[in-house]
Coordinates of C-alpha atoms in Angstrom, one line a residue:
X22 CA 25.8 -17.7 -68.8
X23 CA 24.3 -21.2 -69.8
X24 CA 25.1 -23.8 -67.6
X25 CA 26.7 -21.9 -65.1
X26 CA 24.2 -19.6 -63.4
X27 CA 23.0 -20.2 -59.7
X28 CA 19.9 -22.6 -60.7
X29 CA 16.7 -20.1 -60.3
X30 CA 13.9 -21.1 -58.1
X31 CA 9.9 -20.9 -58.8
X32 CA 9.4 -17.2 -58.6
X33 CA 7.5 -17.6 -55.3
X34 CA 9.9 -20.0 -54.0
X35 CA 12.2 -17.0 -54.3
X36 CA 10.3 -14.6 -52.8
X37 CA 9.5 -16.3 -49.6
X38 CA 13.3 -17.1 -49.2
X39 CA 14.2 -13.6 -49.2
X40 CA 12.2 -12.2 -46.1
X41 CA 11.3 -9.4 -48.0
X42 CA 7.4 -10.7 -48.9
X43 CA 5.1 -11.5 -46.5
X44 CA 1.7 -13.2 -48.6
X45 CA 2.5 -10.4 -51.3
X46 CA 3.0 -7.9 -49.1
X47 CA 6.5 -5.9 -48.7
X48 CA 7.6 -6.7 -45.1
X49 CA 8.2 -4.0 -42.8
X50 CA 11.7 -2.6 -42.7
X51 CA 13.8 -4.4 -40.3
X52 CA 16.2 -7.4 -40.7
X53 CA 15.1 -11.2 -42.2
X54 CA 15.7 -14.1 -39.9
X55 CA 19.2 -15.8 -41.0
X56 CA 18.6 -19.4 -42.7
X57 CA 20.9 -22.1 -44.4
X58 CA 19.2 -20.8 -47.6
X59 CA 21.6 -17.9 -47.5
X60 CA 24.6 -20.9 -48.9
X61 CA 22.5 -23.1 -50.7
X62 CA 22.4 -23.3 -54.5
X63 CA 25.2 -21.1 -56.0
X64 CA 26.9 -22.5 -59.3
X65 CA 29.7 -24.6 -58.4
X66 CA 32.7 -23.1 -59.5
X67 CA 31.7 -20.1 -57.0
X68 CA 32.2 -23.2 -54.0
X69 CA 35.5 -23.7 -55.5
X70 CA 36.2 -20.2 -55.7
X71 CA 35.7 -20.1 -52.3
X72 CA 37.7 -23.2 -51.6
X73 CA 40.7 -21.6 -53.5
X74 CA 40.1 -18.3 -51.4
X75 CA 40.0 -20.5 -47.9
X76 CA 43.7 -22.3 -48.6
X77 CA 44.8 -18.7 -49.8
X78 CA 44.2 -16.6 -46.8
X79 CA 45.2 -19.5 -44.5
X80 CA 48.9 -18.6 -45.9
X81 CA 48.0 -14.6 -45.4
X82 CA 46.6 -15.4 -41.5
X83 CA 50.1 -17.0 -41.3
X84 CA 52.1 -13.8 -41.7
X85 CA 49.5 -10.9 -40.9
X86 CA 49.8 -9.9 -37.2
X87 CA 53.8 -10.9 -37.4
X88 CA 55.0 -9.2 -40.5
X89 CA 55.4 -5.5 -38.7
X90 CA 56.6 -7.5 -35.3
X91 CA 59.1 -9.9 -37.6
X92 CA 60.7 -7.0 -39.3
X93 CA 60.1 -4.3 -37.1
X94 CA 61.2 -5.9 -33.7
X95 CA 63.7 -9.0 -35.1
X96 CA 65.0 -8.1 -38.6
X97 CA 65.4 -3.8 -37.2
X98 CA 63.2 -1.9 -39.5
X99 CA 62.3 1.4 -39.0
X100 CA 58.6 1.1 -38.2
X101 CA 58.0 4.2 -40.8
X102 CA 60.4 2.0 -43.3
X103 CA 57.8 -1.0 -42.2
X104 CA 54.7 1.1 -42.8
X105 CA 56.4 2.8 -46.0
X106 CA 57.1 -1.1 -47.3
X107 CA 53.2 -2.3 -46.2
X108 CA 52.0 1.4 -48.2
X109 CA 54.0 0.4 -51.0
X110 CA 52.6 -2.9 -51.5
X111 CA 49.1 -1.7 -51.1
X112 CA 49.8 0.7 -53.9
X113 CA 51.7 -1.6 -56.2
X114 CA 48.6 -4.1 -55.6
X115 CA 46.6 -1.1 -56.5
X116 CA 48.2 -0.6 -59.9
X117 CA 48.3 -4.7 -60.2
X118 CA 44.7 -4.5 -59.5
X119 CA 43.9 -2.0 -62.0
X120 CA 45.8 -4.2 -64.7
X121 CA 43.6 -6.8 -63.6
X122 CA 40.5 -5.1 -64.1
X123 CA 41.3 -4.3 -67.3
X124 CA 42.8 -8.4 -68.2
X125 CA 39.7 -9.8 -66.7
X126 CA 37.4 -7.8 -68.9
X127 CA 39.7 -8.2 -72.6
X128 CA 41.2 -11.8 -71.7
X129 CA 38.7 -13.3 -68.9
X130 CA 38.7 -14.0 -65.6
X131 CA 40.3 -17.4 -65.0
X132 CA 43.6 -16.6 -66.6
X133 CA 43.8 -13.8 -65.2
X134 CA 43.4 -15.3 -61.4
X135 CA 45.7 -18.7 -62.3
X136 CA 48.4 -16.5 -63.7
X137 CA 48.3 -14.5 -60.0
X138 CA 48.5 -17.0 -57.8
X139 CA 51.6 -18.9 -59.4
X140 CA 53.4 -15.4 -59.6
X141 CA 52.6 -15.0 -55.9
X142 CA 54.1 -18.0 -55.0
X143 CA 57.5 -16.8 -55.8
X144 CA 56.7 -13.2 -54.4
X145 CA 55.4 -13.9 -50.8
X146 CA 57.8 -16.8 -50.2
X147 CA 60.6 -14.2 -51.3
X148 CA 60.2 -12.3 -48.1
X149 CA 62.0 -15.5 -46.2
X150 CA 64.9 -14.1 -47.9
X151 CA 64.5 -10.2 -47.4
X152 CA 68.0 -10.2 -45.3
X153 CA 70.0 -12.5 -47.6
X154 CA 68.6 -10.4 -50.9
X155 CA 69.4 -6.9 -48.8
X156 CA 73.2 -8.0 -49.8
X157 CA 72.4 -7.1 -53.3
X158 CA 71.1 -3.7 -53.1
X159 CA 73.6 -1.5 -54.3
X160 CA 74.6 1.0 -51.2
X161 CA 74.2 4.7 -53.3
X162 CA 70.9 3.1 -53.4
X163 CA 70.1 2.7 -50.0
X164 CA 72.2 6.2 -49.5
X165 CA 70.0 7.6 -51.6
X166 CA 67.0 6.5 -50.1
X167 CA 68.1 7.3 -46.6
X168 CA 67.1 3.6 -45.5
X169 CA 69.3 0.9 -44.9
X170 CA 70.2 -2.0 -47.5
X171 CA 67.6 -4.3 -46.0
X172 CA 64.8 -2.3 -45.5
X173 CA 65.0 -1.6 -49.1
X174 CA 64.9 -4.7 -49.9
X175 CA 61.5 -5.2 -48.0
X176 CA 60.3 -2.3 -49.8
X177 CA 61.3 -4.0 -53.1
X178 CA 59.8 -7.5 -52.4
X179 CA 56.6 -5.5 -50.8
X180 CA 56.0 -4.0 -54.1
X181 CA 56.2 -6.8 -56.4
X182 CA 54.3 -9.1 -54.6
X183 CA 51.4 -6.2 -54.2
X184 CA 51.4 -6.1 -57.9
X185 CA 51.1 -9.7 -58.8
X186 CA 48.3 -10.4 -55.7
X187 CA 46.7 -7.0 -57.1
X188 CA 45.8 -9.2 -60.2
X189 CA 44.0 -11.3 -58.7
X190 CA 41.1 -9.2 -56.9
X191 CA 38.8 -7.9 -59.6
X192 CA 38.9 -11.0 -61.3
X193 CA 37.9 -13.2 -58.3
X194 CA 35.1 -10.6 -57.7
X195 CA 34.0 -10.4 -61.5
X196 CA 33.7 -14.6 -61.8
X197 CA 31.2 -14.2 -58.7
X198 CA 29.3 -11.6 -59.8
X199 CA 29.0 -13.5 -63.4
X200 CA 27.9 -16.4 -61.8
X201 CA 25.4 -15.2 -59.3
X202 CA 21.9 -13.3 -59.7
X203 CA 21.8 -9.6 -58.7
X204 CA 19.2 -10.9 -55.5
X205 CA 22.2 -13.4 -54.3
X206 CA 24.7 -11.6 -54.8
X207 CA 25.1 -10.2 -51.2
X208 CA 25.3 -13.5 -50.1
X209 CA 27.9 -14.8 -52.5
X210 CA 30.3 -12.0 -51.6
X211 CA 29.1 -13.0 -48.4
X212 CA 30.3 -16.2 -48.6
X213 CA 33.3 -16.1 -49.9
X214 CA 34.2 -13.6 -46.8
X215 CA 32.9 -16.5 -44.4
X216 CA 35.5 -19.1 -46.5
X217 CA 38.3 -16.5 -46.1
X218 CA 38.0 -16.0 -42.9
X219 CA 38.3 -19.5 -42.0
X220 CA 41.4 -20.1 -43.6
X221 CA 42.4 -16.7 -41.7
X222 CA 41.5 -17.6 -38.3
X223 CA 43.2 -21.1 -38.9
X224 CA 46.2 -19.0 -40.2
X225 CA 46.4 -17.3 -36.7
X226 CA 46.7 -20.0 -34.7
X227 CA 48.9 -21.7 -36.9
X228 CA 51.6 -18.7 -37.5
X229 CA 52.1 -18.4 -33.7
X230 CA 53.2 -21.8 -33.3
X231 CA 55.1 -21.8 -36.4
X232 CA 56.2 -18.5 -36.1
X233 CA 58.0 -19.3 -32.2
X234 CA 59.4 -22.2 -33.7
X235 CA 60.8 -20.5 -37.2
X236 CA 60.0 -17.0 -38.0
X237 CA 60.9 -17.6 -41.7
X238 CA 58.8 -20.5 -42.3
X239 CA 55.0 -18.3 -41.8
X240 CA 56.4 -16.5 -45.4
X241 CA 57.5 -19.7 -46.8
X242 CA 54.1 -21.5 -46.1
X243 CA 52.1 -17.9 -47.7
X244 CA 54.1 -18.7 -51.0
X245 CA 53.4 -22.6 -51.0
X246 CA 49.4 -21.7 -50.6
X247 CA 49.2 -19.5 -53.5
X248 CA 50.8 -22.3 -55.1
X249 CA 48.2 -24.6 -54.3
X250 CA 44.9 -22.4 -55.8
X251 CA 46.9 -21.7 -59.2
X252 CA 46.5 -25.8 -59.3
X253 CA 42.8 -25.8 -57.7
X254 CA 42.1 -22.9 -60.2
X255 CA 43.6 -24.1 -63.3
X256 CA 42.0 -28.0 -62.8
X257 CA 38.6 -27.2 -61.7
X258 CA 37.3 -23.5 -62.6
X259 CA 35.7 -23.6 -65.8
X260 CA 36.7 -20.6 -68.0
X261 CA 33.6 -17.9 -68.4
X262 CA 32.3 -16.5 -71.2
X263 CA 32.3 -13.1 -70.1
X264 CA 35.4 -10.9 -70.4
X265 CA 36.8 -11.1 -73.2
X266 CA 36.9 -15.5 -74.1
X267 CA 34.0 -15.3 -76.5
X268 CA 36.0 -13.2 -78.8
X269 CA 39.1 -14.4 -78.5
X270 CA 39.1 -16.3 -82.2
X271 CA 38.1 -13.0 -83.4
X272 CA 39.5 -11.7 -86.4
X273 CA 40.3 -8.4 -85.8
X274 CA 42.9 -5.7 -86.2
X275 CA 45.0 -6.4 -82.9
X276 CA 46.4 -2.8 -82.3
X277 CA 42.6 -1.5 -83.2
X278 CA 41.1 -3.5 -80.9
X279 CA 44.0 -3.0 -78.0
X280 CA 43.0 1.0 -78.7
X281 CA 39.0 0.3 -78.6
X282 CA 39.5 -1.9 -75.3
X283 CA 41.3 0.6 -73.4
X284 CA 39.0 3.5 -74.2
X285 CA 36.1 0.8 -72.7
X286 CA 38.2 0.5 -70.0
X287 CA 39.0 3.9 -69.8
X288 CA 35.2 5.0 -69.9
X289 CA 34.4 2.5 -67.3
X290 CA 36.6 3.2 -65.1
X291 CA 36.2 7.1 -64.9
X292 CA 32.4 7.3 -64.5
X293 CA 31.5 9.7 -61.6
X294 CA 29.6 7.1 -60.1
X295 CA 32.5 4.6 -60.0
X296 CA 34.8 7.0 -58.5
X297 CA 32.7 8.4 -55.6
X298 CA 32.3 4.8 -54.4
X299 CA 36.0 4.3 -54.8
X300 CA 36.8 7.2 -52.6
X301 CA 34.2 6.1 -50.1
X302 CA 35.8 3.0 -49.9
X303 CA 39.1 4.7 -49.6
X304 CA 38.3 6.0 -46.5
X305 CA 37.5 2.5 -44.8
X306 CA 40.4 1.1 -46.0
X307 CA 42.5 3.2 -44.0
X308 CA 40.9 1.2 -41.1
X309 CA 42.1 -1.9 -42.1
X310 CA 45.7 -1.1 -42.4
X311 CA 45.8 -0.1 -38.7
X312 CA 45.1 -4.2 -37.8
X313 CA 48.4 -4.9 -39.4
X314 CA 50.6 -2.0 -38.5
X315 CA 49.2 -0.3 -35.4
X316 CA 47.3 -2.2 -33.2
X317 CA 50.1 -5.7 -33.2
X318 CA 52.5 -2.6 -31.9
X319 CA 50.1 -2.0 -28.9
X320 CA 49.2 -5.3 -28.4
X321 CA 53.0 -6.6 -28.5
X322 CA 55.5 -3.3 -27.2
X323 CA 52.4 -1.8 -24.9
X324 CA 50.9 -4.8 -23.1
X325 CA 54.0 -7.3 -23.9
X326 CA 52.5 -10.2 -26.2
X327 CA 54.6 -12.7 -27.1
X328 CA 53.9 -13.9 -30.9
X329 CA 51.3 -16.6 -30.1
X330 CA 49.6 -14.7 -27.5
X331 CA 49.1 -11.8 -30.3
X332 CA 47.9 -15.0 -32.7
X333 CA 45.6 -16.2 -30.8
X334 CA 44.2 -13.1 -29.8
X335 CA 44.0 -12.2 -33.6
X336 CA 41.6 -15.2 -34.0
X337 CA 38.6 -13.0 -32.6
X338 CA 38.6 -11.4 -36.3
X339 CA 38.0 -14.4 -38.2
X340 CA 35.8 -16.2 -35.5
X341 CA 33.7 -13.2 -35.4
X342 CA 33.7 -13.5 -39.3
X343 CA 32.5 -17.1 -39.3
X344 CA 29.9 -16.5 -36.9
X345 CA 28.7 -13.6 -37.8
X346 CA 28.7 -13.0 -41.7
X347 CA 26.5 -15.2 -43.5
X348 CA 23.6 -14.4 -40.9
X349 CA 24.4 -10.2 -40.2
X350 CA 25.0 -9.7 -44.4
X351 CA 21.7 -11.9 -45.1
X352 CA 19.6 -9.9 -42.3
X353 CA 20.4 -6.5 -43.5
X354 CA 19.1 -7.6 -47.1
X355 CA 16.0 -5.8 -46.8
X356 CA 18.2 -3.0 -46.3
X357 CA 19.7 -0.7 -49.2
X358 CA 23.5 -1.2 -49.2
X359 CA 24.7 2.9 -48.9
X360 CA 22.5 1.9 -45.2
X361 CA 24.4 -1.3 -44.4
X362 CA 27.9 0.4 -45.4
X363 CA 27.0 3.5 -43.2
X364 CA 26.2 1.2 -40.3
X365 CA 30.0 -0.6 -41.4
X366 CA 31.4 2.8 -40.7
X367 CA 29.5 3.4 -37.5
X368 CA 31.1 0.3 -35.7
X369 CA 34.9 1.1 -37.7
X370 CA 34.6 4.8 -35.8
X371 CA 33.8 2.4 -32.0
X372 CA 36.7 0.3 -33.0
X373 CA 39.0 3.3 -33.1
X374 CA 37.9 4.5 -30.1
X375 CA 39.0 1.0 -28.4
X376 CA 41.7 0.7 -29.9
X377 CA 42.7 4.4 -28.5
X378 CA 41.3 3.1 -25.0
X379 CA 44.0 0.0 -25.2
X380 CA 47.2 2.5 -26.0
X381 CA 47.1 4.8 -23.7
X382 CA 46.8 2.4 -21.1
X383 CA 43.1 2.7 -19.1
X384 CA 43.8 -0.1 -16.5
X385 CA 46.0 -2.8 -16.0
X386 CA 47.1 -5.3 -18.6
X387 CA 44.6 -7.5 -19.1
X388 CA 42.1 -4.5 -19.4
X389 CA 44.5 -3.5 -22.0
X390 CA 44.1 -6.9 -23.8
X391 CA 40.3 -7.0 -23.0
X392 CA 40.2 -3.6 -25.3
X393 CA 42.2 -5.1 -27.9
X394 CA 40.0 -7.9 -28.3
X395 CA 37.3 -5.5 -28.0
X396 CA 38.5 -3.3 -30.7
X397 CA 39.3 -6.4 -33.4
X398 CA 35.3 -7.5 -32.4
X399 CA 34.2 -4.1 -33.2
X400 CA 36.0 -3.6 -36.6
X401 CA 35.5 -7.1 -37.7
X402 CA 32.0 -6.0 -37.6
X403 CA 32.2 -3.5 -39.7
X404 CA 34.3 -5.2 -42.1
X405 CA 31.5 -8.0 -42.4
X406 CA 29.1 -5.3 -43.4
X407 CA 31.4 -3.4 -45.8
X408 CA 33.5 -5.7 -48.1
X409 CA 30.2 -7.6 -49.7
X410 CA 28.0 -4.6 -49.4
X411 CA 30.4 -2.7 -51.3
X412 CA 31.7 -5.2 -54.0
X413 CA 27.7 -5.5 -54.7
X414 CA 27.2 -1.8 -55.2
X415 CA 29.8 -1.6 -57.1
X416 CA 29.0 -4.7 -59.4
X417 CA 25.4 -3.2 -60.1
X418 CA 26.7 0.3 -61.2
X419 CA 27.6 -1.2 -64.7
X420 CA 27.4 -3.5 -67.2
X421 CA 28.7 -7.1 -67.0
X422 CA 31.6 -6.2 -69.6
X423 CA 32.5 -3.3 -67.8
X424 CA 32.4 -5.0 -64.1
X425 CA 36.0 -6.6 -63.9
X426 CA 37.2 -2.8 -64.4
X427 CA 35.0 -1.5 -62.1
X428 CA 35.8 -3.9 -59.0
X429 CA 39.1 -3.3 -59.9
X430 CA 38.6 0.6 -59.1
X431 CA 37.4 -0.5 -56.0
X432 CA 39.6 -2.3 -55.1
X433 CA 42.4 -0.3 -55.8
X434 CA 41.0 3.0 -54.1
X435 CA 40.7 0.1 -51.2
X436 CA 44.5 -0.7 -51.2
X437 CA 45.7 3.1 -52.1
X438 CA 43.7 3.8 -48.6
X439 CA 45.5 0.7 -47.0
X440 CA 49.0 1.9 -47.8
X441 CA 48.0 5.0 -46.9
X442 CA 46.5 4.0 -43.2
X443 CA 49.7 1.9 -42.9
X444 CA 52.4 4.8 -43.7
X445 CA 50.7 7.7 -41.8
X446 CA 50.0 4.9 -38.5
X447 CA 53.8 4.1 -38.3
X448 CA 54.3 8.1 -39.1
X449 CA 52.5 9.2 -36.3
X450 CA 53.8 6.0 -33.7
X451 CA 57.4 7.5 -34.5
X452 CA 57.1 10.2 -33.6
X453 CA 54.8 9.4 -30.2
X454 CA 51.3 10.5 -31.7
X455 CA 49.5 7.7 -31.7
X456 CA 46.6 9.4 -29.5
X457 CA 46.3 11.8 -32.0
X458 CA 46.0 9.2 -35.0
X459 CA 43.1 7.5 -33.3
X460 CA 41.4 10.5 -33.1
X461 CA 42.1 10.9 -36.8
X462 CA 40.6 8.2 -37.7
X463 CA 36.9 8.4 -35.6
X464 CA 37.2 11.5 -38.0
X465 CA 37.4 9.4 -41.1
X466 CA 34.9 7.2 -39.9
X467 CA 32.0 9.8 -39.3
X468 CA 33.2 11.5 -43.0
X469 CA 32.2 8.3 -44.3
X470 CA 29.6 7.5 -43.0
X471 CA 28.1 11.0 -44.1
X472 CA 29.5 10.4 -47.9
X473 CA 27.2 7.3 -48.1
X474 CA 24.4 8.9 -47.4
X475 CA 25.1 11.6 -49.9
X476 CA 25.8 9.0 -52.5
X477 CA 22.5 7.3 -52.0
X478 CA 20.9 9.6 -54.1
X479 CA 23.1 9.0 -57.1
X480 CA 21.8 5.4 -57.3
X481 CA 18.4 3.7 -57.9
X482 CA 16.7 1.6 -55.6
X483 CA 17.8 -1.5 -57.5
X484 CA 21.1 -0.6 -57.7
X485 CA 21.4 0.0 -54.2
X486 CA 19.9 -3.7 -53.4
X487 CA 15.8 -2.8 -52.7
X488 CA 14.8 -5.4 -55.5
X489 CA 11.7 -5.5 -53.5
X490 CA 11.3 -2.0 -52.9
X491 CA 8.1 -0.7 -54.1
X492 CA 9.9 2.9 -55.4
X493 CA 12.2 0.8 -57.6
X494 CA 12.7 2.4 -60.8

């Protein structure tokens, strides 16, 4: 793309900033020292990308610890209800993200990402009203459903803001791939983890207070930040000219072409390669449900948290994120990436077991919150490692036309596996088996870690990030 690539350095200039060359000579397997190189020199839309990412996930790290304890604990949802509304959304956001995929590739990316961001304003700012809007839920419905009025109307507002934040996803991820080279691309996933994470943390601390004073602000504030990045989008990301914008004046048969473009997306969505990753990343994604519907519960009804206690405490996971990412993701780049995601599972499975320490109550209560913090450390560790790893494996398994739809599987496999970790955690808590779902998931952890190294054999070197590696092919 013309104009809007990463600028490329002198081939040897390039080499020496990787780590992976030492006077010509492949370096030893191991990890590169961490430098500022690893955010210097990206195109400049991926900065605002970032910047848009940042005020967006400051309005998600206002709600996330305190949705399950709001509506749970202060509105009276059944926790299963609450876990059945959070597995809803993820699954709605699934199928939003698949449409996403799919709009990113025909129509492009930036349309695509404005349009979901000013349909998420309404959406997330709607759950400030969940009780008033329960009023008009007809009650055969709610009879029928065997939940009350108000909890369906969580479930209702759950799922249509999953599908209008699902949108968003493979779009975001496409734009950065487009405008970074396969070598940076690590590090510009990378980066855009770091920026959300530092909205998050800032979230945190932020929804405690906020949350204390007026519970129903923290969803009113998520909505007025998506708000914001549709403007920051629409004003200062150029539209690119892959997916779909270069053909747009086209003069072509519209209900031919709407056929040919869902068989691409069809074919690039279904190819064996594509969907073993996506179940893969299934797998992990379970894990991350369980810091937004399990582990608040433990925190909060176990060791008695009030709402900014649990905030603050939930700042560990984007603190470790700031510190940690740019330099972990840009030392294990002389890795291949199935090696950095298995090591990403490796530290979900030691979170788990934490996590399982903290509920069943080792020691008194501030060993109990020690393990808590312990067990967001461990995760957040292995959710550096996975989410750029993986969006970069994925991104390399295609073509650039085909790579919107792609992400898109990935990312929806990601949020089918959240609604699923969040529906079967409240399950078991119900019904007082929460040992038994920790255990559970170690069990996941380990399968994947085992899948990965299984799947490494489906992918070349290059594909797997060894650019240097001297058995590329």
């Amino acid at each position: 793309m013309p104009g809007r690539r990463a600028r490329r350095r002198p081939v040897g200039d390039a080499l020496a900033g990787t780590g992976r060359f030492t006077c010509g000579v492949p370096e030893a397997v191991g990890v590169k020292r961490p430098s500022l190189d690893a955010v210097r020199g990206f195109d400049r839309a991926v900065y605002v990308v970032a910047v848009g990412q940042l005020i967006n996930v400051f309005g998600s790290g206002l709600v996330y610890p305190f949705a399950t304890v709001h509506f749970h604990l202060q509105v009276g949802i059944a926790l299963a209800v609450v876990g059945l509304g959070l597995g809803a959304r993820s699954v709605t956001t699934a199928a939003g993200t698949a449409v996403g995929g799919y709009l990113a590739d025909s129509v492009g990316r930036k349309p695509v990402m404005v349009s979901s961001m000013a349909l998420s304003a309404v959406a997330l700012a709607s759950f400030a009203f969940v009780p008033a809007l329960a009023a008009a839920v007809p009650p055969g419905v709610a009879a029928a459903a065997g939940v009350s009025r108000v909890g369906v109307a969580f479930v209702g507002v759950c799922v249509a803001s999953g599908f209008v934040a699902g949108l968003y996803t493979p779009a975001s991820s496409a734009m950065t791939a487009d405008l970074t080279d396969a070598e940076a691309r690590d590090r510009g996933y990378a980066l855009l983890k770091f920026t959300n994470n530092v909205g998050f943390g800032a979230g945190f601390v932020a929804g405690g207070v906020l949350y204390s004073l007026a519970s129903v602000s923290v969803f009113l504030l998520d909505g007025a930040t998506s708000a914001v990045v549709a403007v920051v989008l629409l004003l200062y990301v150029p539209r690119s000219d892959v997916g779909g914008d270069e053909e747009a004046d086209a003069d072509v048969d519209s209900s031919a072409e709407s056929g040919a473009s869902l068989a691409r997306w069809w074919a690039a969505a279904t190819q064996p390669r594509v969907l073993a990753l996506a179940a893969i990343n299934l797998g992990i994604a379970v894990m991350y449900a369980q810091m937004q519907t399990t582990v608040p519960i433990v925190a909060k009804e176990g060791l008695g948290l009030t709402a900014a206690q649990l905030g603050t405490l939930y700042v560990l996971n984007p603190l470790t994120i700031v510190l940690l990412q740019i330099p972990l993701v840009d030392a294990v780049a002389v890795w291949r990436r199935t090696r950095g995601l298995a090591l990403s599972a490796a530290f979900w499975a030691v979170s788990m077991v934490v996590a399982w320490a903290a509920d069943v109550g080792v020691g008194p209560v501030a060993v109990g919150v020690a393990l808590v913090g312990g067990h967001l450390v461990f995760r957040t560790v292995g959710e550096i490692l996975h989410s750029p790893l993986a969006s970069s494996l994925m991104s390399s398994l295609g073509t650039d036309a085909e790579r919107g739809t792609q992400l898109s599987v990935l990312e929806m496999a990601k949020r089918v596996g959240i609604g699923l970790g969040s529906f079967f955690g409240g399950l078991f808590f119900d019904y007082g088996l929460s040992t038994a779902w920790w255990g559970v998931l170690v069990v996941v952890c380990l399968g994947v870690a085992a899948a990965l190294l299984l799947f490494e054999r489906s992918v070349t070197p290059r594909e797997n990030g060894a650019f240097g590696d001297a058995t590329e092919s």
